Amino acid sequence: MGRAFRVILTCARNSLVRELMFRTNFIIVTAASLLWVCANIAFYLLVFQYTPSIGAGTGWGRSQFFVFFATGLIINSIVHSVFMPNADLFSERVRTGVLDFLLVKPLDCQVLVSFERLDLSTGGNLVVGVALLIFSLIELGWVPGVIPIALYVIYVVCGVAILYSLMFSLAATTVWLGRNQTLYDFWFYLTIFGRYPMEIYRGPLGLPLRIVFTFVIPVLIVVNVPARLLIRPLYPQTLPEWGLPLFALAATAGSLWCCRRIFQAAIESYRSASS
Amino acid sequence: MKKTSRVAYNLWRRVQSWLTIFELSVQERLVYRGEFFLGALMRFLPIVTQILLWAAIFEAVGGVTQARIVGYSYRQMVAYYLLTMISRAFSSMPSLASGIARDIRDGNVKKFLVQPVDLLGFLLLHRVAHKVVYYVMALGPFFVIFYLCRGFFEGWPDGSVISAYILSLLLAFLLGFYLEATIGLVGFWFLEVSSLVFVFMLLNFFFSGHMFPLDMLPEPFRSLVALLPFQYLAYYPSAIFLGKVPAETVWLGVGVQGLWTLAAFVTARVVLYLGVRRYSGFGG
């Protein structure tokens, strides 16, 4: 465990050095990423010019929604900084056979391929996410206590773990498919369902989606659960309302377990592509 | 050989080479048809969340049946997003600008300088072939989605509006192609254009009407956006179909779109001409 942690720290340091070697590129990519976030914020600001909330009587007013949006930004920026470049690299390594060199190293292969490279250019989104979160909470006029903040951090970690599991389960399929260029597309289109408050999933179209994306592929709880912990009146207050946060813990454990099994099965099926 | 028959023969040879380029591009696209079909299918998923999101917004405003946002009913809003998907299927040019810049950087552009094949003509035919394959492959999914969502449309518009809509879509394709090609050709001056492409993508995404109907923009932003060519890539064709453009100005708007397309064509040609004069190629 200690050795794995030291290796992860070394990989992070190497990534930082690599990013600093191409400083201009780093600044341009960070700025571009921030512009994209600003465009999204501008869109929702525009939407709230015409509506007081997302859904009638749901409690998702402008400030509440921006707490939700900021939470999504924080979770996604962590996933994109830490895991996305590694998932992409893993697919490429399987295709070219470079994975062989990682398999012979005296460390768990999944740990190595998950943390080897860090893309710090999306770190700017994390800063914007935290700033937007604080600003929205001030606008709401509510300072959360220590317990909600601690729970929020725990559930953000859970959200990251669920998205990581989904991403690496998809990346592992490269071993069987040989080529996985639609990985990004598939990832993007699946996680798009977790970008909105779960109250919008209603009616004959929404309800089945809500069930599938909560209990089968739990992307809906990734942002919904931590965001609610910081917002009144959406903060869970009765015992049944705590059902979803409790389920989120089980879903995180289940997702990580499934990902581990899929990854191990993929490695067992791996046949080197190199000579 | 008489002069007229020689001209006709040269023209025929040229058409033959265009047809060959088109055929090769179609075959190239069909190699990855499985992945291509999957990608086409997945592109419809975001419309599901748009339907649900706008239902929630209209509910909060006053109900999905009565409420209006900038003159759009809930049904019209969803229909707008569905039509925008069609507009984008015509005007989006994935990897065009970055591909041109890469060819300039790697020196692959040399082949167009020494062979009697025009770079922009070749790329246009290549893109037409890719789009034709896309429409054929996506026809099934498009039909299913539009059939399931037929309740969001208020019937077919009249023949004149449909003609203007189809012409606007074709112009959107050409406008999108020449705008992106121009960005890629800037690679003759700056070897790396990825940041420029990103800024263009962002402007395109926000000001083309892909993200929301441009009528939602407050003044003076709405008037400013009307002065840019981006609205003709997604918003304008959809607005024509939905009857959001007054009947007496529909063709005027299509004319302006045509002028923007012509301007983009001339700009791309001039940039290519100047870029080639500046270009130096070494080695094999």
XYZ file of C-alpha atoms in Angstrom:
559
model
C 0.000 0.000 0.000
C 2.803 2.395 1.010
C 4.800 1.436 -2.064
C 1.805 1.983 -4.328
C 1.272 5.415 -2.769
C 4.933 6.345 -3.355
C 4.675 5.225 -6.992
C 1.507 7.298 -7.467
C 3.282 10.352 -5.994
C 6.249 9.829 -8.315
C 3.925 9.528 -11.316
C 2.167 12.754 -10.264
C 5.522 14.551 -9.961
C 6.580 13.321 -13.405
C 3.299 14.520 -14.901
C 3.778 17.934 -13.309
C 7.307 18.179 -14.755
C 5.975 17.142 -18.182
C 3.222 19.784 -18.033
C 5.724 22.474 -17.022
C 7.950 21.581 -19.982
C 5.160 22.776 -22.310
C 3.937 25.753 -20.330
C 2.313 27.629 -23.229
C 0.351 24.557 -24.265
C -0.690 24.059 -20.642
C -1.975 27.640 -20.405
C -3.844 27.408 -23.734
C -5.503 24.082 -22.875
C -6.457 25.345 -19.394
C -7.915 28.559 -20.863
C -9.842 26.596 -23.506
C -11.232 24.258 -20.871
C -12.308 27.225 -18.721
C -13.982 28.882 -21.697
C -16.024 25.739 -22.226
C -17.152 25.816 -18.580
C -18.021 29.517 -18.908
C -20.179 28.750 -21.965
C -22.105 26.179 -19.928
C -22.542 28.571 -17.001
C -23.750 31.262 -19.433
C -26.309 28.817 -20.861
C -27.814 28.055 -17.448
C -27.768 31.753 -16.474
C -29.763 32.361 -19.637
C -32.204 29.543 -18.803
C -32.794 30.999 -15.336
C -33.714 34.336 -16.937
C -36.894 32.574 -18.058
C -37.653 30.141 -15.230
C -37.490 30.319 -11.425
C -36.500 26.657 -11.115
C -35.817 23.371 -12.899
C -39.151 21.615 -12.379
C -42.175 22.954 -10.487
C -41.762 22.723 -6.711
C -38.577 20.669 -6.918
C -36.440 23.117 -4.954
C -33.866 23.423 -7.741
C -33.771 27.218 -7.978
C -30.876 29.097 -9.581
C -28.460 28.983 -6.615
C -29.386 25.395 -5.734
C -28.820 24.353 -9.332
C -25.424 26.048 -9.426
C -24.431 24.092 -6.293
C -25.376 20.998 -8.292
C -23.520 22.233 -11.376
C -20.400 23.103 -9.318
C -20.431 19.644 -7.727
C -20.566 18.067 -11.170
C -17.700 20.284 -12.262
C -15.567 19.292 -9.271
C -16.181 15.561 -9.753
C -15.669 15.655 -13.518
C -12.510 17.734 -13.323
C -10.981 15.202 -10.889
C -11.966 12.317 -13.178
C -10.691 14.106 -16.284
C -7.424 15.125 -14.626
C -6.569 11.815 -13.004
C -8.288 8.976 -14.858
C -9.250 10.053 -18.370
C -5.655 10.304 -19.717
C -4.862 6.916 -18.154
C -7.941 5.206 -19.614
C -7.000 6.563 -23.019
C -3.386 5.463 -22.561
C -4.485 1.993 -21.449
C -6.511 1.447 -24.643
C -3.532 2.528 -26.734
C -1.134 0.295 -24.766
C -3.318 -2.755 -25.271
C -3.515 -2.052 -28.985
C 0.255 -1.596 -29.370
C 1.323 -4.244 -26.837
C 3.184 -1.787 -24.573
C 1.070 -3.074 -21.669
C 3.547 -6.003 -21.398
C 6.070 -3.731 -19.690
C 3.570 -2.744 -17.003
C 2.493 -6.334 -16.354
C 6.017 -7.375 -15.372
C 6.435 -4.550 -12.864
C 6.172 -5.513 -9.160
C 2.998 -3.499 -8.526
C -0.693 -4.101 -9.097
C -1.308 -3.447 -12.789
C -4.622 -1.654 -12.223
C -3.042 0.794 -9.768
C -0.240 1.495 -12.207
C -2.432 2.042 -15.256
C -4.959 4.116 -13.276
C -2.562 6.718 -11.885
C 0.377 6.768 -14.259
C -0.377 10.070 -15.948
C -1.995 13.233 -14.653
C -3.560 15.896 -16.885
C -3.377 19.055 -14.829
C -4.853 21.307 -17.517
C -8.415 20.531 -16.399
C -7.418 21.466 -12.825
C -8.628 24.990 -13.602
C -12.161 23.619 -13.771
C -11.743 22.316 -10.213
C -10.890 25.824 -9.002
C -13.897 27.289 -10.874
C -16.092 24.512 -9.446
C -15.066 25.265 -5.849
C -15.444 29.028 -6.395
C -18.903 28.581 -7.944
C -19.900 26.280 -5.072
C -18.861 28.836 -2.429
C -20.515 31.693 -4.358
C -23.788 29.761 -4.732
C -23.839 28.830 -1.034
C -23.292 32.495 -0.096
C -26.132 33.428 -2.454
C -28.301 30.842 -0.705
C -27.341 32.438 2.609
C -26.533 29.123 4.196
C -23.291 28.013 5.790
C -23.271 24.201 5.994
C -22.056 22.614 9.223
C -19.039 20.352 9.655
C -21.048 17.148 9.187
C -22.664 18.140 5.854
C -19.262 19.294 4.563
C -17.586 16.046 5.679
C -20.405 14.012 4.084
C -20.138 16.123 0.936
C -16.421 15.308 0.617
C -17.090 11.609 1.201
C -19.801 11.520 -1.468
C -17.690 13.477 -3.947
C -15.063 10.738 -3.513
C -17.828 8.144 -4.034
C -18.899 9.949 -7.225
C -15.327 9.938 -8.505
C -15.041 6.220 -7.669
C -18.257 5.378 -9.564
C -17.150 7.305 -12.652
C -13.667 5.750 -12.417
C -15.223 2.260 -12.293
C -17.369 2.962 -15.325
C -14.480 4.468 -17.271
C -12.014 1.661 -16.591
C -14.625 -1.032 -17.187
C -15.126 0.524 -20.629
C -11.376 0.906 -21.188
C -10.822 -2.758 -20.253
C -13.072 -3.847 -23.119
C -10.243 -2.775 -25.460
C -8.595 -6.124 -24.670
C -11.487 -7.953 -26.326
C -12.426 -5.379 -28.963
C -8.871 -4.608 -30.067
C -9.858 -1.084 -30.993
C -11.986 1.192 -28.854
C -12.190 4.579 -30.501
C -15.793 5.121 -29.424
C -14.740 4.936 -25.758
C -14.882 8.709 -25.329
C -18.217 8.906 -27.139
C -19.745 6.120 -25.086
C -18.428 7.637 -21.868
C -19.750 11.089 -22.805
C -23.203 9.852 -23.774
C -23.595 7.692 -20.654
C -22.477 10.331 -18.178
C -24.705 12.968 -19.804
C -27.608 11.394 -17.870
C -25.947 12.323 -14.567
C -25.682 16.026 -15.411
C -29.190 16.968 -14.318
C -31.165 16.783 -11.059
C -32.956 13.444 -10.832
C -36.321 15.231 -10.483
C -36.376 15.864 -14.247
C -36.634 12.108 -14.859
C -40.404 11.764 -14.643
C -43.216 10.277 -16.669
C -43.190 7.247 -18.965
C -39.860 8.273 -20.529
C -38.068 9.630 -17.473
C -38.959 7.102 -14.796
C -37.420 4.024 -16.475
C -34.279 6.063 -17.160
C -34.184 7.175 -13.534
C -34.348 3.543 -12.371
C -31.701 2.333 -14.845
C -29.273 5.195 -14.192
C -29.701 4.943 -10.423
C -29.664 1.205 -9.828
C -28.027 -0.404 -12.882
C -25.476 2.159 -14.091
C -25.479 4.522 -11.104
C -24.420 7.747 -12.868
C -27.466 9.629 -11.548
C -26.316 9.432 -7.945
C -22.789 10.678 -8.709
C -23.680 14.385 -8.462
C -27.213 14.256 -7.051
C -26.267 12.758 -3.684
C -23.367 15.071 -2.683
C -25.086 18.214 -4.069
C -28.214 17.620 -1.963
C -26.141 17.369 1.209
C -25.259 21.057 0.925
C -28.666 22.411 -0.035
C -31.729 23.163 1.992
C -34.535 22.077 1.586
C -33.131 19.182 -0.466
C -30.901 18.028 2.412
C -32.180 14.579 3.543
C -34.106 15.062 6.782
C -36.144 11.907 7.318
C -34.973 8.295 7.532
C -36.387 7.290 4.091
C -34.600 10.306 2.573
C -31.295 8.882 3.794
C -31.974 5.772 1.703
C -30.325 7.255 -1.396
C -27.058 8.314 0.343
C -26.863 4.846 1.938
C -27.485 3.223 -1.419
C -24.751 5.461 -2.923
C -22.205 3.858 -0.569
C -23.304 0.379 -1.651
C -23.292 1.459 -5.318
C -19.731 2.777 -4.967
C -18.524 -0.492 -3.442
C -20.420 -2.498 -6.085
C -19.042 -0.384 -8.943
C -15.456 -0.742 -7.737
C -15.911 -4.503 -7.307
C -17.377 -4.895 -10.816
C -14.605 -2.772 -12.306
C -11.950 -4.871 -10.560
C -13.493 -8.110 -11.836
C -13.813 -6.800 -15.401
C -10.245 -5.485 -15.337
C -8.852 -8.786 -14.014
C -10.823 -10.768 -16.597
C -9.470 -8.457 -19.304
C -5.877 -8.885 -18.143
C -6.333 -12.672 -18.082
C -7.583 -12.536 -21.695
C -4.781 -10.203 -22.778
C -2.502 -11.554 -25.490
C 0.501 -9.392 -26.161
C 0.394 -7.500 -29.442
C 4.150 -6.933 -29.502
C 6.821 -9.338 -30.783
C -8.682 17.647 -82.250
C -11.022 20.619 -82.424
C -10.777 23.137 -79.609
C -14.354 22.544 -78.375
C -13.984 18.765 -78.287
C -10.660 19.129 -76.421
C -12.378 21.292 -73.806
C -15.189 18.729 -73.495
C -12.630 15.894 -73.220
C -10.698 17.733 -70.452
C -13.909 18.438 -68.600
C -14.922 14.786 -68.866
C -11.520 13.690 -67.479
C -11.943 16.102 -64.608
C -15.446 14.802 -63.791
C -14.047 11.251 -63.923
C -11.355 12.139 -61.370
C -14.001 13.746 -59.112
C -16.109 10.582 -59.308
C -13.070 8.434 -58.460
C -12.254 10.590 -55.422
C -15.894 10.376 -54.312
C -16.004 6.586 -54.747
C -12.737 6.053 -52.845
C -13.922 8.287 -49.998
C -17.205 6.362 -49.725
C -15.315 3.052 -49.585
C -12.919 4.425 -46.951
C -15.851 5.488 -44.778
C -17.570 2.124 -45.118
C -14.546 0.249 -43.708
C -15.526 1.223 -40.141
C -19.290 1.065 -40.738
C -20.047 -0.819 -37.473
C -18.334 1.758 -35.311
C -19.815 4.508 -37.474
C -23.359 3.160 -37.043
C -22.885 2.866 -33.266
C -21.613 6.459 -33.139
C -24.611 7.664 -35.194
C -27.001 5.891 -32.810
C -25.374 7.289 -29.673
C -25.612 10.846 -30.973
C -29.364 10.702 -30.352
C -29.028 10.104 -26.607
C -28.648 13.789 -25.581
C -32.055 14.609 -27.106
C -33.627 12.416 -24.399
C -32.190 14.589 -21.615
C -33.165 17.753 -23.545
C -36.793 16.553 -23.754
C -36.860 15.918 -19.998
C -34.950 19.080 -19.029
C -37.189 21.394 -21.052
C -40.314 19.596 -19.768
C -39.149 20.438 -16.214
C -38.387 24.063 -17.182
C -41.757 24.601 -18.895
C -43.520 22.998 -15.939
C -41.912 25.552 -13.627
C -42.897 28.414 -15.937
C -46.583 27.494 -16.131
C -47.122 24.023 -17.560
C -45.940 22.162 -20.646
C -49.157 22.870 -22.534
C -49.664 26.574 -21.805
C -46.252 28.103 -21.105
C -44.245 29.986 -23.732
C -40.560 30.923 -23.619
C -39.580 33.606 -26.168
C -42.574 32.505 -28.245
C -41.638 28.800 -28.152
C -44.081 26.271 -26.748
C -42.644 23.117 -25.134
C -43.353 21.140 -28.307
C -41.645 23.741 -30.467
C -38.630 23.822 -28.164
C -38.119 20.044 -28.455
C -38.806 20.212 -32.211
C -36.126 22.927 -32.402
C -33.523 20.635 -30.806
C -34.518 17.773 -33.121
C -34.184 20.000 -36.187
C -30.883 21.343 -34.904
C -29.579 17.780 -34.945
C -30.298 17.687 -38.684
C -28.676 21.096 -39.238
C -25.586 19.959 -37.348
C -25.474 16.751 -39.375
C -24.985 19.016 -42.404
C -22.772 21.789 -41.030
C -20.447 20.021 -38.577
C -17.052 19.086 -40.028
C -15.259 16.921 -37.470
C -11.451 16.890 -37.825
C -11.447 18.970 -41.029
C -9.436 21.953 -39.752
C -7.084 19.861 -37.611
C -6.591 17.416 -40.529
C -5.602 20.210 -42.944
C -3.219 21.721 -40.361
C -1.682 18.277 -39.746
C -1.148 17.714 -43.472
C 0.584 21.096 -43.740
C 2.768 20.360 -40.704
C 3.688 16.820 -41.809
C 4.312 17.858 -45.400
C 1.508 15.678 -46.819
C 0.098 18.777 -48.468
C 2.956 18.522 -51.019
C 1.051 15.936 -53.032
C -1.619 18.519 -53.823
C 1.039 20.950 -55.025
C 2.669 18.543 -57.493
C -0.424 16.627 -58.687
C -3.267 18.088 -60.751
C -5.710 17.722 -57.863
C -7.089 20.784 -56.115
C -6.751 20.578 -52.309
C -10.078 22.219 -51.438
C -11.921 20.383 -54.220
C -10.542 17.048 -53.025
C -11.460 17.761 -49.398
C -14.945 18.906 -50.395
C -15.610 15.692 -52.342
C -14.130 13.659 -49.485
C -16.478 15.400 -47.042
C -19.505 15.018 -49.346
C -18.786 11.265 -49.514
C -18.522 11.026 -45.710
C -21.773 12.934 -45.268
C -23.610 10.780 -47.839
C -22.480 7.612 -46.029
C -23.517 9.182 -42.705
C -26.988 10.079 -43.968
C -27.500 6.596 -45.402
C -26.346 4.941 -42.158
C -28.235 7.353 -39.910
C -31.426 7.312 -41.969
C -32.887 4.432 -39.924
C -32.151 5.962 -36.489
C -33.285 9.420 -37.717
C -36.542 7.939 -39.010
C -37.220 6.087 -35.734
C -36.461 9.163 -33.572
C -38.552 11.530 -35.695
C -41.402 9.014 -35.851
C -41.376 8.633 -32.056
C -41.167 12.413 -31.647
C -43.725 13.284 -34.349
C -46.052 14.687 -31.660
C -43.625 17.595 -31.127
C -44.198 18.873 -34.664
C -47.201 20.888 -35.792
C -47.477 19.380 -39.269
C -45.474 19.975 -42.438
C -44.770 23.546 -43.566
C -45.725 24.586 -47.117
C -43.620 23.789 -50.192
C -41.890 27.173 -50.322
C -40.722 26.858 -46.703
C -39.504 23.293 -47.289
C -37.567 24.442 -50.387
C -35.965 27.260 -48.380
C -35.191 24.794 -45.569
C -33.465 22.303 -47.889
C -31.463 25.048 -49.594
C -30.498 26.468 -46.191
C -29.261 23.013 -45.097
C -27.128 22.649 -48.243
C -25.693 26.136 -47.740
C -25.043 25.278 -44.073
C -22.927 22.343 -45.283
C -20.886 24.532 -47.647
C -20.567 27.362 -45.112
C -19.413 24.948 -42.393
C -16.931 23.364 -44.790
C -15.314 26.606 -45.988
C -15.201 28.182 -42.511
C -13.426 25.161 -41.023
C -11.184 24.750 -44.059
C -10.065 28.388 -43.667
C -9.155 27.749 -40.008
C -7.166 24.676 -41.062
C -5.387 26.612 -43.843
C -4.152 29.113 -41.245
C -1.772 26.208 -40.506
C 0.416 27.586 -43.342
C 1.323 30.412 -40.923
C 0.887 28.736 -37.502
C 1.851 25.074 -37.479
C -0.448 24.296 -34.549
C -4.043 25.525 -34.865
C -5.700 23.377 -32.168
C -6.389 26.353 -29.881
C -7.852 28.287 -32.811
C -10.035 25.278 -33.677
C -11.200 25.103 -30.077
C -12.171 28.786 -29.989
C -14.038 28.321 -33.292
C -15.819 25.240 -31.898
C -16.831 27.159 -28.797
C -18.167 30.134 -30.777
C -19.912 27.737 -33.122
C -21.478 25.772 -30.260
C -22.751 28.869 -28.480
C -23.675 31.218 -31.343
C -24.903 28.726 -33.948
C -27.985 27.919 -31.884
C -26.834 24.380 -31.197
C -27.103 24.892 -27.443
C -30.357 26.915 -27.338
C -32.610 28.903 -29.700
C -30.862 32.218 -30.339
C -34.161 34.046 -29.672
C -33.389 33.470 -25.979
C -30.433 35.872 -26.108
C -31.186 39.318 -24.673
C -30.428 42.477 -26.641
C -27.887 43.651 -27.750
C -26.384 40.113 -27.919
C -29.171 38.832 -30.192
C -28.545 41.596 -32.740
C -24.773 41.094 -32.540
C -25.074 37.334 -33.118
C -27.304 38.052 -36.148
C -24.310 39.826 -37.702
C -22.165 36.659 -37.512
C -22.304 33.665 -39.880
C -22.639 31.070 -37.089
C -26.447 31.241 -36.841
C -26.719 29.835 -40.384
C -25.029 26.604 -39.270
C -27.828 25.415 -36.968
C -30.372 28.038 -35.897
C -31.513 29.451 -39.213
C -32.541 26.220 -41.024
C -34.434 25.056 -37.903
C -36.104 28.463 -37.465
C -37.267 28.362 -41.111
C -38.868 24.931 -40.640
C -40.589 25.960 -37.397
C -41.990 29.141 -38.968
C -39.984 31.386 -36.640
C -38.741 33.400 -39.604
C -41.459 35.657 -41.101
C -42.536 34.279 -44.502
C -41.609 37.514 -46.321
C -37.986 37.415 -45.061
C -37.252 33.680 -45.388
C -35.685 33.952 -48.851
C -33.878 37.153 -47.928
C -32.252 35.252 -45.044
C -31.331 32.382 -47.360
C -29.789 34.976 -49.702
C -27.698 36.397 -46.848
C -26.655 32.834 -45.959
C -25.615 32.385 -49.607
C -23.514 35.556 -49.425
C -21.809 34.339 -46.244
C -21.087 31.028 -47.992
C -19.631 32.871 -50.982
C -17.505 35.023 -48.662
C -16.252 31.905 -46.834
C -15.458 30.239 -50.197
C -13.480 33.266 -51.429
C -11.660 33.583 -48.088
C -10.656 29.903 -48.151
C -9.398 30.243 -51.750
C -7.392 33.398 -50.961
C -5.889 31.872 -47.806
C -4.942 28.735 -49.764
C -3.377 30.816 -52.542
C -1.339 32.907 -50.090
C -0.459 29.876 -47.985
C 0.881 27.881 -50.939
C 3.048 30.838 -51.969
C 4.495 30.870 -48.476
C 4.925 27.105 -48.108
C 8.317 25.391 -48.297
C 8.583 21.603 -48.566
C 11.823 19.678 -48.114
C 12.811 16.042 -48.562
C 10.775 13.194 -50.068
